[in-house]
Amino acid sequence: MSADPAPARHYRRPISPFWWLHRRSYLLFMLRELSSVFVAWFVVYLLLLVNAVHAGNDSYQSFLQWSGRAWVLLLNIVALAFVLLHAITWFNLAPKAMVIRMRGRRLPPRSVAAAHFAAWAVASAVVAWIVSGRP
Amino acid sequence: MTRRSSSEALAWGLFSAGGMVSALLVPVLLVLFGVVYPLVLVEPPLQSYLLTVLSNPFIRAALLVLCLLSLLHWAHRFRHTLNILFRVKRFSVPIGFLCYGAAAGGSIWATLVLFQ
């Protein structure tokens, strides 16, 4: 049995591990998937910040200095680009993931996406207001 | 079979909750603490002020939820990315174990840091 060639239905055409570089839409898909890595990096960065704040002013100042180093800054700028890609693609997909009905009629997908972008703007303003402590 | 699909549904639900909170909150926090304050485009907040903000239990709870859901979002999405890239079935169990294990470890760390 083992000497027999595998039946045709078991044949899997070998695919290059870099198949996602071949088309723009595939590349965008892969970049969107990779954005999660930068979301995880942000959690690490946030926890380092909170830890430094709890440890006292000296630790907080050295965290600020460290965050100004070229490689940390560069990493955070790249992370920001990926996180923005995540947010924009996420809110644009929201109408496909949730169908909202009002008075028996389906809310237009554009309104669902617009509501998400509006919520994003409000959430960002509230966070900036709390963090900066200034109106 | 049913158990598998229901755990997959739970993972997907947590993934999408994490996708939503991270999309809403991470960009602004990263702009401020990752770019604006390090470059001193705006004077960073005082440590005493941030300590007051962090002493608010609602803020701590919100940050914990943000951390836990974001980590689960990462675990679920990254697991799928690795499975798509490697497409080797025997790797999918260790990949899942590593991703959700790292998210669990990160969650414990987040709880310890936020509620120290």
GROMACS .gro file of N, CA and C in nm, chain A residues 48-64, chain B residues 45-51 54 116:
model
   78
   48LEU      N    1   0.470   4.862   3.122
   48LEU     CA    2   0.598   4.918   3.166
   48LEU      C    3   0.578   5.061   3.217
   49LEU      N    4   0.491   5.135   3.147
   49LEU     CA    5   0.462   5.273   3.188
   49LEU      C    6   0.393   5.275   3.324
   50VAL      N    7   0.289   5.192   3.340
   50VAL     CA    8   0.214   5.189   3.466
   50VAL      C    9   0.306   5.148   3.580
   51ASN      N   10   0.392   5.051   3.553
   51ASN     CA   11   0.489   5.005   3.653
   51ASN      C   12   0.580   5.121   3.696
   52ALA      N   13   0.628   5.198   3.597
   52ALA     CA   14   0.718   5.310   3.625
   52ALA      C   15   0.646   5.418   3.706
   53VAL      N   16   0.519   5.445   3.673
   53VAL     CA   17   0.442   5.546   3.746
   53VAL      C   18   0.426   5.502   3.892
   54HIS      N   19   0.396   5.374   3.913
   54HIS     CA   20   0.378   5.323   4.049
   54HIS      C   21   0.509   5.328   4.127
   55ALA      N   22   0.622   5.312   4.057
   55ALA     CA   23   0.752   5.302   4.126
   55ALA      C   24   0.805   5.438   4.172
   56GLY      N   25   0.744   5.546   4.126
   56GLY     CA   26   0.789   5.678   4.172
   56GLY      C   27   0.836   5.767   4.058
   57ASN      N   28   0.864   5.894   4.093
   57ASN     CA   29   0.897   5.993   3.990
   57ASN      C   30   1.026   5.960   3.915
   58ASP      N   31   1.127   5.909   3.987
   58ASP     CA   32   1.254   5.877   3.921
   58ASP      C   33   1.234   5.772   3.812
   59SER      N   34   1.158   5.667   3.846
   59SER     CA   35   1.133   5.561   3.747
   59SER      C   36   1.054   5.616   3.630
   60TYR      N   37   0.956   5.703   3.659
   60TYR     CA   38   0.875   5.761   3.552
   60TYR      C   39   0.962   5.845   3.458
   61GLN      N   40   1.054   5.925   3.516
   61GLN     CA   41   1.144   6.007   3.433
   61GLN      C   42   1.235   5.919   3.348
   62SER      N   43   1.285   5.809   3.406
   62SER     CA   44   1.372   5.723   3.324
   62SER      C   45   1.291   5.650   3.218
   63PHE      N   46   1.163   5.620   3.247
   63PHE     CA   47   1.078   5.561   3.142
   63PHE      C   48   1.061   5.661   3.026
   64LEU      N   49   1.038   5.790   3.062
   64LEU     CA   50   1.020   5.892   2.957
   64LEU      C   51   1.148   5.904   2.872
  180PRO      N   52   0.248   6.452   3.117
  180PRO     CA   53   0.183   6.473   3.247
  180PRO      C   54   0.277   6.439   3.362
  181LEU      N   55   0.252   6.500   3.480
  181LEU     CA   56   0.337   6.473   3.597
  181LEU      C   57   0.309   6.333   3.649
  182GLN      N   58   0.412   6.275   3.712
  182GLN     CA   59   0.396   6.140   3.769
  182GLN      C   60   0.287   6.141   3.875
  183SER      N   61   0.281   6.248   3.958
  183SER     CA   62   0.182   6.253   4.065
  183SER      C   63   0.040   6.255   4.007
  184TYR      N   64   0.025   6.324   3.893
  184TYR     CA   65  -0.108   6.328   3.830
  184TYR      C   66  -0.147   6.189   3.777
  185LEU      N   67  -0.053   6.123   3.708
  185LEU     CA   68  -0.083   5.989   3.654
  185LEU      C   69  -0.112   5.889   3.766
  186LEU      N   70  -0.044   5.908   3.880
  186LEU     CA   71  -0.069   5.820   3.995
  186LEU      C   72  -0.212   5.839   4.046
  189LEU      N   73  -0.439   5.666   3.807
  189LEU     CA   74  -0.434   5.520   3.823
  189LEU      C   75  -0.495   5.473   3.954
  251GLN      N   76  -0.109   4.645   4.194
  251GLN     CA   77  -0.003   4.625   4.292
  251GLN      C   78  -0.024   4.715   4.412
   0.00000   0.00000   0.00000
